[in-house]
Amino acid sequence: DIQMTQSPSPLSASVGDRVTITCRASQSITRYLNWYQEKPGKAPKLLIYAASSLQSGIPSRFSGSGSGTEFTLTISSLQPEDFATYSCQQSYSTPYTFGQGTRLEIK
Amino acid sequence: EVQLVESGGGLVQPGGSLRLSCAASGFIFSSYWMTWVRQGPGKGLEWVANIKQDGSEKYYVDSVEGRFTIFRDNAKNSLYLQMNSLRAEDTAVYYCARGITGFDYWGQGTLVTVSS
């Protein structure tokens, strides 16, 4: 199985900050990488698919990059509603494993 | 509006069985792969299983292979997860989600608790 490792966790930041979360795969997954936002009591929300494609309806302050084994999710200017947990997921081969999640906290 | 509504969760003893359902609406259900994802208490998301549009292909995470069965009824726009031989480590919120890569719609989840 492909292991997905995220860093850092947790991550403390302030409103207006630019933050980057990294996700590393244990083997190449080309660009089969997706990012989700999780909030308690809510269904996870797809933010980015295929490493860098912004899901419809997601604000442009969210962006993704990377290929192979290293990927990043960047939030250009944190808004209060962005404090949540972010998880990466590979869809290169089953089982489609998730990272352990990065909790983004208010500093 | 796309909606996915799970049901069927509850408290079950170890070794017991449970069938989860996911009712889909607002899209052409038969055109999409569908997936079950779970999240244990205090844990990250875990992909459980998925199924092709016509049910001809199914894939499972190793930890549930042979115990869980994913299936669908396209006439009823419904996805199912039959869970047998349940273990304490299967305790989780179970979500159904649309798609095979990048799950763009999720249900609100149904809680399964395996405990004596």
PDB file of N, CA and C in Angstrom, chain A residues 4-97:
ATOM      1  N   MET A   4       0.944   7.752   2.824  1.00  0.00           N
ATOM      2  CA  MET A   4       0.902   9.193   2.637  1.00  0.00           C
ATOM      3  C   MET A   4       1.245   9.866   3.962  1.00  0.00           C
ATOM      4  N   THR A   5       2.228  10.751   3.952  1.00  0.00           N
ATOM      5  CA  THR A   5       2.686  11.403   5.167  1.00  0.00           C
ATOM      6  C   THR A   5       2.588  12.908   5.013  1.00  0.00           C
ATOM      7  N   GLN A   6       1.887  13.544   5.940  1.00  0.00           N
ATOM      8  CA  GLN A   6       1.706  14.992   5.892  1.00  0.00           C
ATOM      9  C   GLN A   6       2.558  15.684   6.940  1.00  0.00           C
ATOM     10  N   SER A   7       2.946  16.890   6.629  1.00  0.00           N
ATOM     11  CA  SER A   7       3.638  17.735   7.600  1.00  0.00           C
ATOM     12  C   SER A   7       3.328  19.194   7.309  1.00  0.00           C
ATOM     13  N   PRO A   8       3.384  20.092   8.329  1.00  0.00           N
ATOM     14  CA  PRO A   8       3.492  19.711   9.730  1.00  0.00           C
ATOM     15  C   PRO A   8       2.129  19.337  10.288  1.00  0.00           C
ATOM     16  N   SER A   9       2.119  18.920  11.499  1.00  0.00           N
ATOM     17  CA  SER A   9       0.869  18.686  12.201  1.00  0.00           C
ATOM     18  C   SER A   9       1.104  18.755  13.707  1.00  0.00           C
ATOM     19  N   PRO A  10       0.417  19.647  14.385  1.00  0.00           N
ATOM     20  CA  PRO A  10      -0.475  20.651  13.829  1.00  0.00           C
ATOM     21  C   PRO A  10       0.294  21.841  13.249  1.00  0.00           C
ATOM     22  N   LEU A  11      -0.456  22.772  12.695  1.00  0.00           N
ATOM     23  CA  LEU A  11       0.124  23.979  12.124  1.00  0.00           C
ATOM     24  C   LEU A  11      -0.609  25.168  12.729  1.00  0.00           C
ATOM     25  N   SER A  12       0.128  26.075  13.343  1.00  0.00           N
ATOM     26  CA  SER A  12      -0.458  27.275  13.941  1.00  0.00           C
ATOM     27  C   SER A  12      -0.221  28.465  13.039  1.00  0.00           C
ATOM     28  N   ALA A  13      -1.272  29.227  12.790  1.00  0.00           N
ATOM     29  CA  ALA A  13      -1.151  30.382  11.909  1.00  0.00           C
ATOM     30  C   ALA A  13      -2.206  31.413  12.263  1.00  0.00           C
ATOM     31  N   SER A  14      -2.077  32.585  11.682  1.00  0.00           N
ATOM     32  CA  SER A  14      -2.990  33.688  11.949  1.00  0.00           C
ATOM     33  C   SER A  14      -3.773  34.050  10.698  1.00  0.00           C
ATOM     34  N   VAL A  15      -4.896  34.709  10.900  1.00  0.00           N
ATOM     35  CA  VAL A  15      -5.675  35.198   9.767  1.00  0.00           C
ATOM     36  C   VAL A  15      -4.787  36.097   8.911  1.00  0.00           C
ATOM     37  N   GLY A  16      -4.831  35.863   7.609  1.00  0.00           N
ATOM     38  CA  GLY A  16      -4.020  36.629   6.676  1.00  0.00           C
ATOM     39  C   GLY A  16      -2.707  35.966   6.310  1.00  0.00           C
ATOM     40  N   ASP A  17      -2.290  34.967   7.074  1.00  0.00           N
ATOM     41  CA  ASP A  17      -1.028  34.281   6.787  1.00  0.00           C
ATOM     42  C   ASP A  17      -1.142  33.445   5.518  1.00  0.00           C
ATOM     43  N   ARG A  18       0.017  33.206   4.919  1.00  0.00           N
ATOM     44  CA  ARG A  18       0.140  32.242   3.836  1.00  0.00           C
ATOM     45  C   ARG A  18       0.681  30.949   4.450  1.00  0.00           C
ATOM     46  N   VAL A  19       0.004  29.856   4.214  1.00  0.00           N
ATOM     47  CA  VAL A  19       0.430  28.590   4.812  1.00  0.00           C
ATOM     48  C   VAL A  19       0.568  27.519   3.735  1.00  0.00           C
ATOM     49  N   THR A  20       1.492  26.618   3.999  1.00  0.00           N
ATOM     50  CA  THR A  20       1.728  25.510   3.091  1.00  0.00           C
ATOM     51  C   THR A  20       1.771  24.217   3.866  1.00  0.00           C
ATOM     52  N   ILE A  21       1.049  23.230   3.387  1.00  0.00           N
ATOM     53  CA  ILE A  21       1.030  21.889   3.962  1.00  0.00           C
ATOM     54  C   ILE A  21       1.637  20.948   2.938  1.00  0.00           C
ATOM     55  N   THR A  22       2.502  20.070   3.415  1.00  0.00           N
ATOM     56  CA  THR A  22       3.194  19.140   2.529  1.00  0.00           C
ATOM     57  C   THR A  22       2.656  17.728   2.700  1.00  0.00           C
ATOM     58  N   CYS A  23       2.587  17.010   1.609  1.00  0.00           N
ATOM     59  CA  CYS A  23       2.156  15.617   1.603  1.00  0.00           C
ATOM     60  C   CYS A  23       3.159  14.819   0.780  1.00  0.00           C
ATOM     61  N   ARG A  24       3.684  13.771   1.366  1.00  0.00           N
ATOM     62  CA  ARG A  24       4.661  12.925   0.675  1.00  0.00           C
ATOM     63  C   ARG A  24       4.127  11.509   0.525  1.00  0.00           C
ATOM     64  N   ALA A  25       4.305  10.957  -0.656  1.00  0.00           N
ATOM     65  CA  ALA A  25       3.890   9.587  -0.942  1.00  0.00           C
ATOM     66  C   ALA A  25       5.087   8.654  -0.866  1.00  0.00           C
ATOM     67  N   SER A  26       4.848   7.413  -0.469  1.00  0.00           N
ATOM     68  CA  SER A  26       5.936   6.442  -0.309  1.00  0.00           C
ATOM     69  C   SER A  26       6.461   5.932  -1.649  1.00  0.00           C
ATOM     70  N   GLN A  27       5.737   6.205  -2.736  1.00  0.00           N
ATOM     71  CA  GLN A  27       6.200   5.910  -4.079  1.00  0.00           C
ATOM     72  C   GLN A  27       5.538   6.905  -5.016  1.00  0.00           C
ATOM     73  N   SER A  28       5.995   6.954  -6.245  1.00  0.00           N
ATOM     74  CA  SER A  28       5.434   7.923  -7.180  1.00  0.00           C
ATOM     75  C   SER A  28       3.954   7.643  -7.433  1.00  0.00           C
ATOM     76  N   ILE A  29       3.178   8.721  -7.363  1.00  0.00           N
ATOM     77  CA  ILE A  29       1.753   8.638  -7.679  1.00  0.00           C
ATOM     78  C   ILE A  29       1.419   9.598  -8.828  1.00  0.00           C
ATOM     79  N   THR A  30       2.436   9.952  -9.584  1.00  0.00           N
ATOM     80  CA  THR A  30       2.338  10.951 -10.661  1.00  0.00           C
ATOM     81  C   THR A  30       1.582  12.164 -10.129  1.00  0.00           C
ATOM     82  N   ARG A  31       0.388  12.449 -10.639  1.00  0.00           N
ATOM     83  CA  ARG A  31      -0.367  13.592 -10.131  1.00  0.00           C
ATOM     84  C   ARG A  31      -1.722  13.171  -9.556  1.00  0.00           C
ATOM     85  N   TYR A  32      -1.827  11.900  -9.134  1.00  0.00           N
ATOM     86  CA  TYR A  32      -3.083  11.400  -8.586  1.00  0.00           C
ATOM     87  C   TYR A  32      -3.199  11.738  -7.094  1.00  0.00           C
ATOM     88  N   LEU A  33      -3.329  13.009  -6.816  1.00  0.00           N
ATOM     89  CA  LEU A  33      -3.319  13.490  -5.448  1.00  0.00           C
ATOM     90  C   LEU A  33      -4.456  14.482  -5.256  1.00  0.00           C
ATOM     91  N   ASN A  34      -5.217  14.280  -4.197  1.00  0.00           N
ATOM     92  CA  ASN A  34      -6.364  15.129  -3.894  1.00  0.00           C
ATOM     93  C   ASN A  34      -6.230  15.681  -2.484  1.00  0.00           C
ATOM     94  N   TRP A  35      -6.828  16.842  -2.266  1.00  0.00           N
ATOM     95  CA  TRP A  35      -6.808  17.487  -0.942  1.00  0.00           C
ATOM     96  C   TRP A  35      -8.241  17.716  -0.475  1.00  0.00           C
ATOM     97  N   TYR A  36      -8.470  17.479   0.824  1.00  0.00           N
ATOM     98  CA  TYR A  36      -9.774  17.654   1.420  1.00  0.00           C
ATOM     99  C   TYR A  36      -9.659  18.547   2.667  1.00  0.00           C
ATOM    100  N   GLN A  37     -10.757  19.237   2.949  1.00  0.00           N
ATOM    101  CA  GLN A  37     -10.886  19.999   4.184  1.00  0.00           C
ATOM    102  C   GLN A  37     -11.926  19.292   5.041  1.00  0.00           C
ATOM    103  N   GLU A  38     -11.594  19.120   6.317  1.00  0.00           N
ATOM    104  CA  GLU A  38     -12.516  18.469   7.245  1.00  0.00           C
ATOM    105  C   GLU A  38     -12.836  19.403   8.391  1.00  0.00           C
ATOM    106  N   LYS A  39     -14.112  19.478   8.725  1.00  0.00           N
ATOM    107  CA  LYS A  39     -14.565  20.200   9.906  1.00  0.00           C
ATOM    108  C   LYS A  39     -15.448  19.282  10.713  1.00  0.00           C
ATOM    109  N   PRO A  40     -15.407  19.406  12.060  1.00  0.00           N
ATOM    110  CA  PRO A  40     -16.188  18.501  12.926  1.00  0.00           C
ATOM    111  C   PRO A  40     -17.667  18.518  12.575  1.00  0.00           C
ATOM    112  N   GLY A  41     -18.223  17.332  12.476  1.00  0.00           N
ATOM    113  CA  GLY A  41     -19.652  17.220  12.225  1.00  0.00           C
ATOM    114  C   GLY A  41     -20.076  17.487  10.794  1.00  0.00           C
ATOM    115  N   LYS A  42     -19.118  17.723   9.918  1.00  0.00           N
ATOM    116  CA  LYS A  42     -19.441  17.993   8.512  1.00  0.00           C
ATOM    117  C   LYS A  42     -18.765  16.971   7.612  1.00  0.00           C
ATOM    118  N   ALA A  43     -19.331  16.787   6.436  1.00  0.00           N
ATOM    119  CA  ALA A  43     -18.693  15.914   5.460  1.00  0.00           C
ATOM    120  C   ALA A  43     -17.409  16.551   4.948  1.00  0.00           C
ATOM    121  N   PRO A  44     -16.387  15.762   4.697  1.00  0.00           N
ATOM    122  CA  PRO A  44     -15.177  16.317   4.093  1.00  0.00           C
ATOM    123  C   PRO A  44     -15.505  17.012   2.775  1.00  0.00           C
ATOM    124  N   LYS A  45     -14.687  18.006   2.454  1.00  0.00           N
ATOM    125  CA  LYS A  45     -14.906  18.793   1.248  1.00  0.00           C
ATOM    126  C   LYS A  45     -13.685  18.677   0.349  1.00  0.00           C
ATOM    127  N   LEU A  46     -13.921  18.356  -0.925  1.00  0.00           N
ATOM    128  CA  LEU A  46     -12.837  18.272  -1.887  1.00  0.00           C
ATOM    129  C   LEU A  46     -12.397  19.677  -2.274  1.00  0.00           C
ATOM    130  N   LEU A  47     -11.112  19.943  -2.108  1.00  0.00           N
ATOM    131  CA  LEU A  47     -10.554  21.256  -2.448  1.00  0.00           C
ATOM    132  C   LEU A  47      -9.813  21.221  -3.788  1.00  0.00           C
ATOM    133  N   ILE A  48      -8.918  20.268  -3.904  1.00  0.00           N
ATOM    134  CA  ILE A  48      -8.008  20.158  -5.046  1.00  0.00           C
ATOM    135  C   ILE A  48      -8.014  18.713  -5.518  1.00  0.00           C
ATOM    136  N   TYR A  49      -8.073  18.495  -6.831  1.00  0.00           N
ATOM    137  CA  TYR A  49      -7.940  17.150  -7.381  1.00  0.00           C
ATOM    138  C   TYR A  49      -6.854  17.149  -8.453  1.00  0.00           C
ATOM    139  N   ALA A  50      -6.327  15.996  -8.728  1.00  0.00           N
ATOM    140  CA  ALA A  50      -5.237  15.857  -9.699  1.00  0.00           C
ATOM    141  C   ALA A  50      -4.104  16.837  -9.406  1.00  0.00           C
ATOM    142  N   ALA A  51      -3.765  16.937  -8.155  1.00  0.00           N
ATOM    143  CA  ALA A  51      -2.625  17.702  -7.647  1.00  0.00           C
ATOM    144  C   ALA A  51      -2.799  19.208  -7.666  1.00  0.00           C
ATOM    145  N   SER A  52      -3.424  19.751  -8.725  1.00  0.00           N
ATOM    146  CA  SER A  52      -3.435  21.207  -8.829  1.00  0.00           C
ATOM    147  C   SER A  52      -4.733  21.787  -9.389  1.00  0.00           C
ATOM    148  N   SER A  53      -5.723  20.949  -9.636  1.00  0.00           N
ATOM    149  CA  SER A  53      -6.989  21.450 -10.182  1.00  0.00           C
ATOM    150  C   SER A  53      -7.931  21.851  -9.057  1.00  0.00           C
ATOM    151  N   LEU A  54      -8.401  23.073  -9.118  1.00  0.00           N
ATOM    152  CA  LEU A  54      -9.278  23.602  -8.083  1.00  0.00           C
ATOM    153  C   LEU A  54     -10.703  23.096  -8.301  1.00  0.00           C
ATOM    154  N   GLN A  55     -11.262  22.490  -7.285  1.00  0.00           N
ATOM    155  CA  GLN A  55     -12.635  22.001  -7.375  1.00  0.00           C
ATOM    156  C   GLN A  55     -13.584  23.189  -7.508  1.00  0.00           C
ATOM    157  N   SER A  56     -14.633  22.982  -8.249  1.00  0.00           N
ATOM    158  CA  SER A  56     -15.628  24.020  -8.461  1.00  0.00           C
ATOM    159  C   SER A  56     -16.162  24.551  -7.136  1.00  0.00           C
ATOM    160  N   GLY A  57     -16.240  25.867  -7.017  1.00  0.00           N
ATOM    161  CA  GLY A  57     -16.785  26.488  -5.827  1.00  0.00           C
ATOM    162  C   GLY A  57     -15.788  26.746  -4.717  1.00  0.00           C
ATOM    163  N   ILE A  58     -14.573  26.275  -4.898  1.00  0.00           N
ATOM    164  CA  ILE A  58     -13.541  26.480  -3.878  1.00  0.00           C
ATOM    165  C   ILE A  58     -12.822  27.809  -4.140  1.00  0.00           C
ATOM    166  N   PRO A  59     -12.616  28.626  -3.119  1.00  0.00           N
ATOM    167  CA  PRO A  59     -11.957  29.928  -3.330  1.00  0.00           C
ATOM    168  C   PRO A  59     -10.556  29.792  -3.914  1.00  0.00           C
ATOM    169  N   SER A  60     -10.184  30.766  -4.685  1.00  0.00           N
ATOM    170  CA  SER A  60      -8.899  30.720  -5.390  1.00  0.00           C
ATOM    171  C   SER A  60      -7.695  30.893  -4.470  1.00  0.00           C
ATOM    172  N   ARG A  61      -7.925  31.211  -3.188  1.00  0.00           N
ATOM    173  CA  ARG A  61      -6.791  31.280  -2.264  1.00  0.00           C
ATOM    174  C   ARG A  61      -6.191  29.896  -1.990  1.00  0.00           C
ATOM    175  N   PHE A  62      -6.938  28.857  -2.344  1.00  0.00           N
ATOM    176  CA  PHE A  62      -6.430  27.489  -2.216  1.00  0.00           C
ATOM    177  C   PHE A  62      -5.740  27.089  -3.522  1.00  0.00           C
ATOM    178  N   SER A  63      -4.562  26.507  -3.405  1.00  0.00           N
ATOM    179  CA  SER A  63      -3.876  26.005  -4.583  1.00  0.00           C
ATOM    180  C   SER A  63      -3.059  24.772  -4.222  1.00  0.00           C
ATOM    181  N   GLY A  64      -2.837  23.936  -5.217  1.00  0.00           N
ATOM    182  CA  GLY A  64      -2.055  22.728  -5.018  1.00  0.00           C
ATOM    183  C   GLY A  64      -0.979  22.604  -6.071  1.00  0.00           C
ATOM    184  N   SER A  65       0.095  21.937  -5.694  1.00  0.00           N
ATOM    185  CA  SER A  65       1.174  21.715  -6.658  1.00  0.00           C
ATOM    186  C   SER A  65       1.885  20.418  -6.321  1.00  0.00           C
ATOM    187  N   GLY A  66       2.748  19.996  -7.241  1.00  0.00           N
ATOM    188  CA  GLY A  66       3.570  18.819  -7.012  1.00  0.00           C
ATOM    189  C   GLY A  66       3.299  17.706  -7.997  1.00  0.00           C
ATOM    190  N   SER A  67       4.183  16.735  -7.960  1.00  0.00           N
ATOM    191  CA  SER A  67       4.030  15.529  -8.771  1.00  0.00           C
ATOM    192  C   SER A  67       5.014  14.496  -8.250  1.00  0.00           C
ATOM    193  N   GLY A  68       4.780  13.267  -8.618  1.00  0.00           N
ATOM    194  CA  GLY A  68       5.675  12.210  -8.161  1.00  0.00           C
ATOM    195  C   GLY A  68       5.395  11.811  -6.723  1.00  0.00           C
ATOM    196  N   THR A  69       6.241  12.261  -5.812  1.00  0.00           N
ATOM    197  CA  THR A  69       6.069  11.889  -4.408  1.00  0.00           C
ATOM    198  C   THR A  69       5.863  13.073  -3.474  1.00  0.00           C
ATOM    199  N   GLU A  70       6.024  14.282  -3.954  1.00  0.00           N
ATOM    200  CA  GLU A  70       5.910  15.436  -3.056  1.00  0.00           C
ATOM    201  C   GLU A  70       4.896  16.445  -3.575  1.00  0.00           C
ATOM    202  N   PHE A  71       3.999  16.839  -2.688  1.00  0.00           N
ATOM    203  CA  PHE A  71       2.889  17.710  -3.048  1.00  0.00           C
ATOM    204  C   PHE A  71       2.691  18.752  -1.961  1.00  0.00           C
ATOM    205  N   THR A  72       2.116  19.887  -2.356  1.00  0.00           N
ATOM    206  CA  THR A  72       1.821  20.923  -1.381  1.00  0.00           C
ATOM    207  C   THR A  72       0.436  21.488  -1.613  1.00  0.00           C
ATOM    208  N   LEU A  73      -0.188  21.870  -0.508  1.00  0.00           N
ATOM    209  CA  LEU A  73      -1.427  22.645  -0.517  1.00  0.00           C
ATOM    210  C   LEU A  73      -1.078  23.993   0.088  1.00  0.00           C
ATOM    211  N   THR A  74      -1.412  25.046  -0.612  1.00  0.00           N
ATOM    212  CA  THR A  74      -1.131  26.394  -0.132  1.00  0.00           C
ATOM    213  C   THR A  74      -2.431  27.173  -0.001  1.00  0.00           C
ATOM    214  N   ILE A  75      -2.552  27.867   1.116  1.00  0.00           N
ATOM    215  CA  ILE A  75      -3.643  28.821   1.314  1.00  0.00           C
ATOM    216  C   ILE A  75      -2.981  30.191   1.340  1.00  0.00           C
ATOM    217  N   SER A  76      -3.329  31.037   0.396  1.00  0.00           N
ATOM    218  CA  SER A  76      -2.555  32.273   0.196  1.00  0.00           C
ATOM    219  C   SER A  76      -2.788  33.308   1.286  1.00  0.00           C
ATOM    220  N   SER A  77      -3.999  33.382   1.806  1.00  0.00           N
ATOM    221  CA  SER A  77      -4.311  34.354   2.855  1.00  0.00           C
ATOM    222  C   SER A  77      -5.418  33.752   3.718  1.00  0.00           C
ATOM    223  N   LEU A  78      -5.022  33.251   4.873  1.00  0.00           N
ATOM    224  CA  LEU A  78      -5.955  32.516   5.715  1.00  0.00           C
ATOM    225  C   LEU A  78      -7.157  33.348   6.119  1.00  0.00           C
ATOM    226  N   GLN A  79      -8.317  32.732   5.994  1.00  0.00           N
ATOM    227  CA  GLN A  79      -9.556  33.331   6.468  1.00  0.00           C
ATOM    228  C   GLN A  79     -10.031  32.570   7.706  1.00  0.00           C
ATOM    229  N   PRO A  80     -10.866  33.181   8.531  1.00  0.00           N
ATOM    230  CA  PRO A  80     -11.301  32.506   9.767  1.00  0.00           C
ATOM    231  C   PRO A  80     -11.933  31.129   9.502  1.00  0.00           C
ATOM    232  N   GLU A  81     -12.629  30.986   8.387  1.00  0.00           N
ATOM    233  CA  GLU A  81     -13.306  29.718   8.100  1.00  0.00           C
ATOM    234  C   GLU A  81     -12.344  28.638   7.616  1.00  0.00           C
ATOM    235  N   ASP A  82     -11.077  28.975   7.434  1.00  0.00           N
ATOM    236  CA  ASP A  82     -10.106  28.000   6.937  1.00  0.00           C
ATOM    237  C   ASP A  82      -9.481  27.162   8.043  1.00  0.00           C
ATOM    238  N   PHE A  83      -9.741  27.517   9.286  1.00  0.00           N
ATOM    239  CA  PHE A  83      -9.151  26.736  10.370  1.00  0.00           C
ATOM    240  C   PHE A  83      -9.905  25.415  10.470  1.00  0.00           C
ATOM    241  N   ALA A  84      -9.206  24.350  10.128  1.00  0.00           N
ATOM    242  CA  ALA A  84      -9.812  23.037   9.935  1.00  0.00           C
ATOM    243  C   ALA A  84      -8.682  22.018   9.819  1.00  0.00           C
ATOM    244  N   THR A  85      -9.047  20.791   9.526  1.00  0.00           N
ATOM    245  CA  THR A  85      -8.058  19.754   9.253  1.00  0.00           C
ATOM    246  C   THR A  85      -8.007  19.493   7.754  1.00  0.00           C
ATOM    247  N   TYR A  86      -6.802  19.348   7.235  1.00  0.00           N
ATOM    248  CA  TYR A  86      -6.601  19.134   5.810  1.00  0.00           C
ATOM    249  C   TYR A  86      -5.935  17.777   5.593  1.00  0.00           C
ATOM    250  N   SER A  87      -6.484  17.016   4.660  1.00  0.00           N
ATOM    251  CA  SER A  87      -5.963  15.677   4.387  1.00  0.00           C
ATOM    252  C   SER A  87      -5.691  15.506   2.905  1.00  0.00           C
ATOM    253  N   CYS A  88      -4.576  14.859   2.617  1.00  0.00           N
ATOM    254  CA  CYS A  88      -4.292  14.489   1.229  1.00  0.00           C
ATOM    255  C   CYS A  88      -4.713  13.042   1.008  1.00  0.00           C
ATOM    256  N   GLN A  89      -4.900  12.684  -0.226  1.00  0.00           N
ATOM    257  CA  GLN A  89      -5.331  11.321  -0.579  1.00  0.00           C
ATOM    258  C   GLN A  89      -4.786  10.969  -1.948  1.00  0.00           C
ATOM    259  N   GLN A  90      -4.197   9.783  -2.065  1.00  0.00           N
ATOM    260  CA  GLN A  90      -3.733   9.348  -3.379  1.00  0.00           C
ATOM    261  C   GLN A  90      -4.810   8.499  -4.037  1.00  0.00           C
ATOM    262  N   SER A  91      -4.977   8.722  -5.335  1.00  0.00           N
ATOM    263  CA  SER A  91      -5.914   7.914  -6.107  1.00  0.00           C
ATOM    264  C   SER A  91      -5.181   7.250  -7.279  1.00  0.00           C
ATOM    265  N   TYR A  92      -3.929   6.878  -7.024  1.00  0.00           N
ATOM    266  CA  TYR A  92      -3.101   6.218  -8.035  1.00  0.00           C
ATOM    267  C   TYR A  92      -3.347   4.717  -8.070  1.00  0.00           C
ATOM    268  N   SER A  93      -3.439   4.123  -6.875  1.00  0.00           N
ATOM    269  CA  SER A  93      -3.702   2.683  -6.810  1.00  0.00           C
ATOM    270  C   SER A  93      -4.440   2.351  -5.528  1.00  0.00           C
ATOM    271  N   THR A  94      -5.318   1.357  -5.618  1.00  0.00           N
ATOM    272  CA  THR A  94      -6.062   0.953  -4.428  1.00  0.00           C
ATOM    273  C   THR A  94      -5.154   0.175  -3.482  1.00  0.00           C
ATOM    274  N   PRO A  95      -5.356   0.313  -2.177  1.00  0.00           N
ATOM    275  CA  PRO A  95      -6.336   1.177  -1.501  1.00  0.00           C
ATOM    276  C   PRO A  95      -5.948   2.650  -1.585  1.00  0.00           C
ATOM    277  N   TYR A  96      -6.918   3.478  -1.838  1.00  0.00           N
ATOM    278  CA  TYR A  96      -6.669   4.918  -2.039  1.00  0.00           C
ATOM    279  C   TYR A  96      -6.431   5.610  -0.701  1.00  0.00           C
ATOM    280  N   THR A  97      -5.239   5.531  -0.214  1.00  0.00           N
ATOM    281  CA  THR A  97      -4.887   5.953   1.126  1.00  0.00           C
ATOM    282  C   THR A  97      -4.887   7.457   1.324  1.00  0.00           C
TER     283      THR A  97
END
